[in-house]
Short mmCIF file of C-alpha atoms in Angstrom, two decimals:
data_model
loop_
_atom_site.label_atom_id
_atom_site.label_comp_id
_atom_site.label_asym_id
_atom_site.label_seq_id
_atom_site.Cartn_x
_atom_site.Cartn_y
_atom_site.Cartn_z
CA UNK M 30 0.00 0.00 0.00
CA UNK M 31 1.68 3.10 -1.11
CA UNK M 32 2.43 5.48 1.67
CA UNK M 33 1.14 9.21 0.99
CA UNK M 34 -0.16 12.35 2.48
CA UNK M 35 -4.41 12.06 3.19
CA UNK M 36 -6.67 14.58 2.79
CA UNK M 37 -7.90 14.06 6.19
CA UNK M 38 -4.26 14.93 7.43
CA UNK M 39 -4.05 17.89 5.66
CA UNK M 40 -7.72 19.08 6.86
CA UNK M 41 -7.03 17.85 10.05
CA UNK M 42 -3.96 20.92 10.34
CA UNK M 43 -5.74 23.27 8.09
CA UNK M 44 -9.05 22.98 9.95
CA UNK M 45 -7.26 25.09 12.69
CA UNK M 46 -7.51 29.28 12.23
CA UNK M 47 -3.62 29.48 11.68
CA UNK M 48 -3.90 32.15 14.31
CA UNK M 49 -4.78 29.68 16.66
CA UNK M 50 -2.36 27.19 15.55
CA UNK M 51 -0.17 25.97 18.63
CA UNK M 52 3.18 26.02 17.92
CA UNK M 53 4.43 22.41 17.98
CA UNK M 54 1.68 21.95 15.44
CA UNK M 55 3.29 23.85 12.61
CA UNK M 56 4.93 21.34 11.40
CA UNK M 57 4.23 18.39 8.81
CA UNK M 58 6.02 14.86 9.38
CA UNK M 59 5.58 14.22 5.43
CA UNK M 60 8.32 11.71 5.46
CA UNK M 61 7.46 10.44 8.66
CA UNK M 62 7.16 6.54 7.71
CA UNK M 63 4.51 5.94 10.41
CA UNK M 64 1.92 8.34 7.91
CA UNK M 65 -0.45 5.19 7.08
CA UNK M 66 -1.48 6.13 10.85
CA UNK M 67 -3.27 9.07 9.88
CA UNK M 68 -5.79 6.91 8.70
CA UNK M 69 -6.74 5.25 11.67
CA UNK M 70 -8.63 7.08 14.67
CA UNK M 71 -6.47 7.01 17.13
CA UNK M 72 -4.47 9.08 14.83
CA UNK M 73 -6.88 11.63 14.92
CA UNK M 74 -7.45 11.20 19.22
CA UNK M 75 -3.48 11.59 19.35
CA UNK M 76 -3.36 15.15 17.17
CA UNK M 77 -6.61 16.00 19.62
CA UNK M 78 -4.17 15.24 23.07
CA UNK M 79 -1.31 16.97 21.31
CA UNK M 80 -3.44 19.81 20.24
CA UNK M 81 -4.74 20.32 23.92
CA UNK M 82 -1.96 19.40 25.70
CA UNK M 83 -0.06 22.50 23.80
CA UNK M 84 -2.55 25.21 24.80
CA UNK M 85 -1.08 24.18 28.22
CA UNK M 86 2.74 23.91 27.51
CA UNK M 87 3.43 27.04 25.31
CA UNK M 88 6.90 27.04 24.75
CA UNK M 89 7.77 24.62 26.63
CA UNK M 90 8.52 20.58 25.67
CA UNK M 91 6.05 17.42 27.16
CA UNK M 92 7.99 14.86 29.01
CA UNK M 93 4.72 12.97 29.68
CA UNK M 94 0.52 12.69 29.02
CA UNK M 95 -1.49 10.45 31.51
CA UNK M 96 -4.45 9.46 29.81
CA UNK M 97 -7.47 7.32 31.26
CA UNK M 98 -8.45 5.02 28.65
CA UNK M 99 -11.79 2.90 28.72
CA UNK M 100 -12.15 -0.51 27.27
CA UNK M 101 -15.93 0.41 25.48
CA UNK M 102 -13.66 3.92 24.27
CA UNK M 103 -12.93 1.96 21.07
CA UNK M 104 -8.84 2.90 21.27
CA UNK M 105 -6.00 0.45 21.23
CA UNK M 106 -3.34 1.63 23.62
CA UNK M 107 -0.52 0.04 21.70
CA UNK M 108 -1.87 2.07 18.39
CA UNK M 109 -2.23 5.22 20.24
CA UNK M 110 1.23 5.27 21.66
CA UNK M 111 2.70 4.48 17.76
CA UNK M 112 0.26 7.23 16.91
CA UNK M 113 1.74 9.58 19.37
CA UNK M 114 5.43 9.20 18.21
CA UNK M 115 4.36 9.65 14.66
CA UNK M 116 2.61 12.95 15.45
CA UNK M 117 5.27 13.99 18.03
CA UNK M 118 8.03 13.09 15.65
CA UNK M 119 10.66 16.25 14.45
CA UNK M 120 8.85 18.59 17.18
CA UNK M 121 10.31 19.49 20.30
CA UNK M 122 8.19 16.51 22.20
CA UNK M 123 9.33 13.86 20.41
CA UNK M 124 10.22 11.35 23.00
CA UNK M 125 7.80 12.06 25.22
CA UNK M 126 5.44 9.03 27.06
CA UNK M 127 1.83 8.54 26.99
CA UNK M 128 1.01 6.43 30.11
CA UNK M 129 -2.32 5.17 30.03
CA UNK M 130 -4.51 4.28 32.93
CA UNK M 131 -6.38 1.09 31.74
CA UNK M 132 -10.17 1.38 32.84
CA UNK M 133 -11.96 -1.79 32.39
CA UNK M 134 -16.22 -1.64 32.06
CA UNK M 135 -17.55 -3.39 34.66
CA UNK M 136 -20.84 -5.55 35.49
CA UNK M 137 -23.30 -3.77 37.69
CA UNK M 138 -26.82 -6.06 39.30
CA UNK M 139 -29.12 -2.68 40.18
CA UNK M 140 -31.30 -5.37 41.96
CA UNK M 141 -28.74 -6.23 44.48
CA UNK M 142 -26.36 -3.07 44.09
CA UNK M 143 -23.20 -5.26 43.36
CA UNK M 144 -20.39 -4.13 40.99
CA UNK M 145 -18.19 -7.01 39.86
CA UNK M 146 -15.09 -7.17 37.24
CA UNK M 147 -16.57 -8.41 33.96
CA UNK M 148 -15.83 -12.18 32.93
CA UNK M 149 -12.39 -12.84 31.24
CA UNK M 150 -13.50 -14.37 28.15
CA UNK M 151 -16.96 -11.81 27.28
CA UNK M 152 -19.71 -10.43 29.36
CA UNK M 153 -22.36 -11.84 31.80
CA UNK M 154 -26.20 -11.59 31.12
CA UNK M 155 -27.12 -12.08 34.15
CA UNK M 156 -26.44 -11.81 37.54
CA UNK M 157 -25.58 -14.94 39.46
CA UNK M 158 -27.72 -14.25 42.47
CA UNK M 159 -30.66 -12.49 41.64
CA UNK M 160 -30.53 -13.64 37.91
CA UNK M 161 -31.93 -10.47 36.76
CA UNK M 162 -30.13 -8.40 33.86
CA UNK M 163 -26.52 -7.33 34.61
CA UNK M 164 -25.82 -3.36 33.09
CA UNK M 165 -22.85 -2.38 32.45
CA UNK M 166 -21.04 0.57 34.07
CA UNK M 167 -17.71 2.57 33.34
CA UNK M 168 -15.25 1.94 30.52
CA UNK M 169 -16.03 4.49 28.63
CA UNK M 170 -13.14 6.88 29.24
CA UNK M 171 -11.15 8.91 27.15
CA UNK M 172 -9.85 11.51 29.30
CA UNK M 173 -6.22 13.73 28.98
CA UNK M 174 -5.99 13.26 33.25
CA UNK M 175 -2.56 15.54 33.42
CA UNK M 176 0.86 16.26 31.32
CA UNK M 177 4.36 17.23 32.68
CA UNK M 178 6.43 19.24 30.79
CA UNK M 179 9.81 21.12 30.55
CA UNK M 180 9.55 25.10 30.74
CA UNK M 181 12.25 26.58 29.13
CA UNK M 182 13.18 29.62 27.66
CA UNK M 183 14.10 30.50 24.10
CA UNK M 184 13.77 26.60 23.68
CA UNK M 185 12.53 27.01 20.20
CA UNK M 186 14.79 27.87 16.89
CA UNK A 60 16.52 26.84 33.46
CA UNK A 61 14.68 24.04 33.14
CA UNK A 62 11.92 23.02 35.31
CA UNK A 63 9.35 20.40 35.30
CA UNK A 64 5.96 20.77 35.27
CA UNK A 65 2.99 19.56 36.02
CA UNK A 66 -0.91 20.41 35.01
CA UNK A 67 -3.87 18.46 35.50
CA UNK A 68 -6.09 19.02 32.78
CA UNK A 69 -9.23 16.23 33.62
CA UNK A 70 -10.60 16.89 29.94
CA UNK A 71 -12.04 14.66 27.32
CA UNK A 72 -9.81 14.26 25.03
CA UNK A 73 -11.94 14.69 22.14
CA UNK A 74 -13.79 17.28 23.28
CA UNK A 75 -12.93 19.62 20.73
CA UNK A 76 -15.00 17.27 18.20
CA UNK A 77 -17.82 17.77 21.17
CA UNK A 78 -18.09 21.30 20.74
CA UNK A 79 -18.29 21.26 16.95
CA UNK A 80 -21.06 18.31 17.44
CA UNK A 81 -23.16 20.59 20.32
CA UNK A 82 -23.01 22.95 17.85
CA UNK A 83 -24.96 20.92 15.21
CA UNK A 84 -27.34 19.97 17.58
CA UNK A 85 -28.10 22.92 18.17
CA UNK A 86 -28.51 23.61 14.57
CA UNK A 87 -30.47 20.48 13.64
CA UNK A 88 -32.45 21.48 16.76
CA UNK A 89 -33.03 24.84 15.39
CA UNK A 90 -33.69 23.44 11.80
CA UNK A 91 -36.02 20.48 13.42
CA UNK A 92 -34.13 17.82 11.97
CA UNK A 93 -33.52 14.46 12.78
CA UNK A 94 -30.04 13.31 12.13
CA UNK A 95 -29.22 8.96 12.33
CA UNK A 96 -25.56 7.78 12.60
CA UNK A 97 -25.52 4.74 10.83
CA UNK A 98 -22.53 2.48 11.31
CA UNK A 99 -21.91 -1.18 10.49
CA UNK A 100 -19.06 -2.98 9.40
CA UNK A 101 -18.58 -2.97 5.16
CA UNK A 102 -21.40 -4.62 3.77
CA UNK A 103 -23.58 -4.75 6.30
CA UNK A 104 -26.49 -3.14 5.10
CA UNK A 105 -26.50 0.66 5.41
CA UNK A 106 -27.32 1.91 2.25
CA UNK A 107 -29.47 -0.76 1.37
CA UNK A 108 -31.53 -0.45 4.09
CA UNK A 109 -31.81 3.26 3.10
CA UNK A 110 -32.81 2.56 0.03
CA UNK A 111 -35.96 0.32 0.72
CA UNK A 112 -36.88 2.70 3.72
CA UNK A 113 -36.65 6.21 2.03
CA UNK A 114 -39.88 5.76 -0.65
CA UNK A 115 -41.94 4.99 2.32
CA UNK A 116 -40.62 8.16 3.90
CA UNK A 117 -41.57 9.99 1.02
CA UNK A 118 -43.64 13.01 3.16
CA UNK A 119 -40.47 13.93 4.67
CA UNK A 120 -37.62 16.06 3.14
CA UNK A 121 -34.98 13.72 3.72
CA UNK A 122 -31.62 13.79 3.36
CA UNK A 123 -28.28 11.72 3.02
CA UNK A 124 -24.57 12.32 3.89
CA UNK A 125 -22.53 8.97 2.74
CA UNK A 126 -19.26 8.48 4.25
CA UNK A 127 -16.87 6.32 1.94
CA UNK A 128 -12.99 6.05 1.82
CA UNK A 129 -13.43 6.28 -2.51
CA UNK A 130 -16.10 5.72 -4.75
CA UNK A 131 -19.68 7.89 -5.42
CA UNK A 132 -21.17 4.67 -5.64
CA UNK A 133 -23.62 5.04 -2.36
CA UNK A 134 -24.56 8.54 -2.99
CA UNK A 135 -25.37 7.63 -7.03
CA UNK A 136 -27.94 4.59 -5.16
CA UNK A 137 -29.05 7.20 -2.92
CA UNK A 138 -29.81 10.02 -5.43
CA UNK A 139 -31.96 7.49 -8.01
CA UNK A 140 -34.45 7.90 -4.87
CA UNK A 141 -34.69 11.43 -6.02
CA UNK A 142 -33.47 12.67 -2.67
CA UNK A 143 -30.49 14.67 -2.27
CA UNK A 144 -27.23 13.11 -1.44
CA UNK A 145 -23.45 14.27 -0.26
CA UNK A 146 -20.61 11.98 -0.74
CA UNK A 147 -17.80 12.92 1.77
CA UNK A 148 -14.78 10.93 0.55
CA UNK A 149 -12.23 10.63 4.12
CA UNK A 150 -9.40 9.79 1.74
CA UNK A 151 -8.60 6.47 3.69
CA UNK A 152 -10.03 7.60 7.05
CA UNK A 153 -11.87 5.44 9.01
CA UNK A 154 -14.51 7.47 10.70
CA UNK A 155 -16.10 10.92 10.12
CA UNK A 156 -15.78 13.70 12.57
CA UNK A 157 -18.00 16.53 13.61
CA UNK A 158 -15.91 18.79 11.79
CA UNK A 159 -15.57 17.07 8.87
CA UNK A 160 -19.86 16.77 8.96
CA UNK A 161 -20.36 20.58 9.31
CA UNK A 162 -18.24 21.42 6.71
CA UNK A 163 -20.02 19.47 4.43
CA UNK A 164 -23.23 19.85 5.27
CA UNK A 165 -22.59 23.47 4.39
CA UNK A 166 -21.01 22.58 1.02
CA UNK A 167 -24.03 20.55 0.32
CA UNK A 168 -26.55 23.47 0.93
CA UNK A 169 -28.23 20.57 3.06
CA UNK A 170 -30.96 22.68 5.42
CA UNK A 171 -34.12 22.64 6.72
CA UNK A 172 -34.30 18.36 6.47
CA UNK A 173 -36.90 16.25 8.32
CA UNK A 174 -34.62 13.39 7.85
CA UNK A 175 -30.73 13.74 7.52
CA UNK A 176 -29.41 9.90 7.47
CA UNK A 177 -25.48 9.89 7.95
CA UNK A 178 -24.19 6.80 6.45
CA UNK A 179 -20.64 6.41 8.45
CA UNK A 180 -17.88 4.49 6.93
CA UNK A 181 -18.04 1.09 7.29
CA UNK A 182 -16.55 0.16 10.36
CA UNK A 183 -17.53 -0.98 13.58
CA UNK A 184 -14.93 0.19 15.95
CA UNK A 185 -13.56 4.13 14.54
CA UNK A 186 -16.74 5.71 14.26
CA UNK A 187 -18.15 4.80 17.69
CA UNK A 188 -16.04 7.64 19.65
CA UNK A 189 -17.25 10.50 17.59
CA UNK A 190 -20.43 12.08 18.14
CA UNK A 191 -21.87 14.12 15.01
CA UNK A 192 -24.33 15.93 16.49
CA UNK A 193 -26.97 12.77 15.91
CA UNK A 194 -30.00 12.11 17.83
CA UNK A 195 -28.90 8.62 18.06
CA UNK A 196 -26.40 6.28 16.97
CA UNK A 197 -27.64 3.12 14.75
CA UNK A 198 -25.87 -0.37 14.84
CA UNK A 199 -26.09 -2.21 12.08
CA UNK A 200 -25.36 -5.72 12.10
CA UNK A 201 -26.08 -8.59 9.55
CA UNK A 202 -27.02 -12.30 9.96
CA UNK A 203 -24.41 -13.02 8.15
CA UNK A 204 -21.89 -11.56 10.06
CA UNK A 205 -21.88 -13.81 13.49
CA UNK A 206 -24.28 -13.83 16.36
CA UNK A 207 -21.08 -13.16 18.57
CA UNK A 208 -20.69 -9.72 17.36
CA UNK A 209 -22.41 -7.30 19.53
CA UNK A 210 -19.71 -8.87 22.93
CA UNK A 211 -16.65 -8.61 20.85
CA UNK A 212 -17.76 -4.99 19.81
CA UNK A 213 -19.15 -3.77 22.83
CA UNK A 214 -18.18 -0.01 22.10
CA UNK A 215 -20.00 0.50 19.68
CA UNK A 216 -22.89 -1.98 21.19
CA UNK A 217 -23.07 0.31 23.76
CA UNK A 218 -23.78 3.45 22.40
CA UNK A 219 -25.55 2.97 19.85
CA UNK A 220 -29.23 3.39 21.02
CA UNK A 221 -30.91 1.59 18.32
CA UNK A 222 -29.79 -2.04 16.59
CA UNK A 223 -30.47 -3.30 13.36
CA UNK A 224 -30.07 -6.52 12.45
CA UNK A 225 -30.18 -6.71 8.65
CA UNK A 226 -30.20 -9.09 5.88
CA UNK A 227 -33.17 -11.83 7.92
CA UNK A 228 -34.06 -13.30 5.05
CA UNK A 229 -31.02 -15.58 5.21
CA UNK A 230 -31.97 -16.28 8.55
CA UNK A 231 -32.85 -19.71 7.41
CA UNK A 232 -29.38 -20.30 6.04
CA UNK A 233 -26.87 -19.46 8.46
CA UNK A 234 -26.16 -20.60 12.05
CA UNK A 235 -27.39 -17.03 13.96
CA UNK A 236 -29.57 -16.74 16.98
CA UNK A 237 -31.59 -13.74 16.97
CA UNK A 238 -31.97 -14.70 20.77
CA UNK A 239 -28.53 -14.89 21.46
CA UNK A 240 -27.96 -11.38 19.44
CA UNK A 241 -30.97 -9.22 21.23
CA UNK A 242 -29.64 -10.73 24.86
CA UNK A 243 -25.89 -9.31 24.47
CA UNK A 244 -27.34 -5.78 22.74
CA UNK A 245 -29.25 -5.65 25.65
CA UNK A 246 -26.58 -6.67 28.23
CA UNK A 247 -24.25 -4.09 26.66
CA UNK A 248 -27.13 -1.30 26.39
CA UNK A 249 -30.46 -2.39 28.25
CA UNK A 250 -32.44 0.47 26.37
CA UNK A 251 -31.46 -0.33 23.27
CA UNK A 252 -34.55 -0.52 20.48
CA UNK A 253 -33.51 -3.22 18.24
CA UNK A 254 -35.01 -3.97 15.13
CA UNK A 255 -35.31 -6.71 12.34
CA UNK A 256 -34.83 -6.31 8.85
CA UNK A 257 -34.60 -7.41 5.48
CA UNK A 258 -33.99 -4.99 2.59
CA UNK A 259 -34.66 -7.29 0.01
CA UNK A 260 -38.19 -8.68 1.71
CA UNK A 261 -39.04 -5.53 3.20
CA UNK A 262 -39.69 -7.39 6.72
CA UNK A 263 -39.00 -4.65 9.24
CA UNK A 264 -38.67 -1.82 7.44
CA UNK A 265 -42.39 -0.14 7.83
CA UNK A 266 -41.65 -0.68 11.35
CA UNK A 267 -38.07 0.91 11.27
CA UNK A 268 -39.87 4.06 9.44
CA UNK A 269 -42.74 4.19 11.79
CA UNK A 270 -40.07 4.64 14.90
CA UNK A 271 -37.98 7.45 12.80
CA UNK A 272 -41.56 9.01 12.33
CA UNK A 273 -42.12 8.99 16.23
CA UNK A 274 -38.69 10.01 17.04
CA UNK A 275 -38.81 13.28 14.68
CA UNK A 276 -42.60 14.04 16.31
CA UNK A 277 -40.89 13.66 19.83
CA UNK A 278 -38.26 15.64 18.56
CA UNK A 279 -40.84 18.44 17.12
CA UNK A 280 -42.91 18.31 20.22
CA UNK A 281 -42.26 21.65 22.40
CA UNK A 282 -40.71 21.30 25.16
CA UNK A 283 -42.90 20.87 28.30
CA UNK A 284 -42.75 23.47 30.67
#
């Protein structure tokens, strides 16, 4: 599959007012090798954290994003972190970590008010005691919880 | 100097595509419009389904937005129902954003709708994170595609408010329990409407119009003070 620039890249940046444009977005990875991520989502949710994360930083570089990160959120960790270094990748937070707080949905009886961890292998219909309907709660997360960055002057060319 | 910092920020982190969506709401609010987010793996059904629905719809001024990586191929079905249609190509993207909806309803000229259907790309795991500014979120899932499916895509399961299961007429011919299916939609969303259709036998589908018909009345109806 050839690797090339998408339109959804391109609208992605020029969606932005260029006034508002943060910084550490002005620039375009168009060599970057990892592209063919731009066409996934979590592509997309990794330009979102980087976009918000740099109203906070200004001049300054991220060391590191804690994210909480539901299992029903439809993101793959391991896909968002690849996604992160490709968008991160020739800007002054390249290198930096996403750590992800795994938040599993879990199985909630409203009949007998118990929460429980979800079965390993799928979900339970319904609950063991009662044997009325199980709901589901949580694991819907997709939350930037807090960065940590490096202030420092004059830090860009 | 160099000094580390640290913010907490507690924000979704698409809630940039929130605020565009709010702001269609509000619009399709303003404009009394009902807007579906149809999503389904390829194949499933989506634009079928549209097409056997739509001529029973025909009172309403309805409308189509069909998301597709390439090809004009849904929005040429769509427009032989003499209703207007957008294509939004993504270019290879798997979902469609809020953003991406508003700027193309506007290059449409789509306004004032009863009905504005948007056909997501097919996929049943992008487009569930992104909220478009829809009413409701519609599942679409066909016989053929497993009776497992709604537990091993629970995101999407989850939020989407109404289910479709599609293509019943080969009910007889493959090994799916409707059962089975309408226990782990519920499970994953226990208010879930779920209906049963067949495009090509029409089973269903005066039903499925019937419920858009309520939802755009309850949608009309003024708000009760």
């Amino acid at each position: 599959m050839p690797v090339r620039l998408t339109q959804s890249w391109d609208r992605t940046i020029a969606g932005q007012k260029s006034s508002e444009t943060p910084k550490s977005l002005c620039y375009t990875p168009l060599n970057s090798p990892g592209l063919w991520t731009f066409r996934v989502h979590e592509a997309s949710i990794a330009l979102s954290i980087l976009d918000t994360a740099c109203t906070y930083v200004g001049n300054g570089s991220l060391k590191s994003i804690r994210l909480a990160v539901g299992e029903l959120s439809a993101v793959e960790p391991e896909l968002l972190r690849f996604a992160w270094e490709a968008v991160t990748q020739g800007s002054c937070h390249q290198g930096s970590s996403l750590e992800i707080d795994w938040c599993p949905a879990r199985q909630f009886c409203s009949n007998c008010g118990v929460e429980k961890d979800r079965i390993k292998a799928g979900w339970e219909l319904y609950c063991d005691v009662c044997r009325r309907p199980l709901e589901i709660r949580g694991g819907r997360e997709l939350d930037l919880l807090e960065i940590s960055y490096i202030e420092e002057e004059n830090s860009r060319p | 100097m160099k000094e580390i910092k640290k913010v907490e920020i507690n924000a979704k982190v698409l809630a940039a595509n929130q605020l565009v969506a709010n702001k269609l709401r509000e619009d399709f609010a303003l404009q009394g419009t009902l807007v579906v987010n149809l999503i389904s793996s390829p194949g499933s059904g989506k634009t079928s389904l549209l097409e056997c629905c739509i001529p029973l719809l025909e009172e309403f001024r309805v409308g189509v937005l069909e998301g597709d990586i390439a090809t004009e191929r849904d929005t040429d079905r769509i427009r032989r129902l003499g209703v207007p249609a957008h294509q939004i190509l993504t270019g290879g993207a798997c979902h469609l954003d809020a953003r991406l909806v508003g700027a193309e309803l506007e290059k449409a000229g789509m306004k004032g709708l009863d009905l504005l259907f948007i056909e997501n790309v097919g996929n049943l795991i992008c487009p569930s994170s992104y909220d478009l500014g829809e009413d409701f979120k519609v599942a679409l899932l066909s016989v053929t595609e497993g009776d497992d499916k709604p537990f091993k895509y629970p995101g999407i399961f989850s939020r989407a408010s109404v289910s479709v299961i599609s293509k019943s007429d080969l009910l007889p011919h493959v090994d799916f329990d409707l059962d089975t299916v309408q226990n782990q939609i519920l499970t994953l969303n226990p208010l879930a409407q779920i209906f049963v259709t067949s495009a090509r036998e029409g089973q269903g589908v005066e039903e499925w119009c019937r419920f858009l018909e309520r939802k755009l009345a309850t949608k009309r109806q003024p708000a009760a003070t």
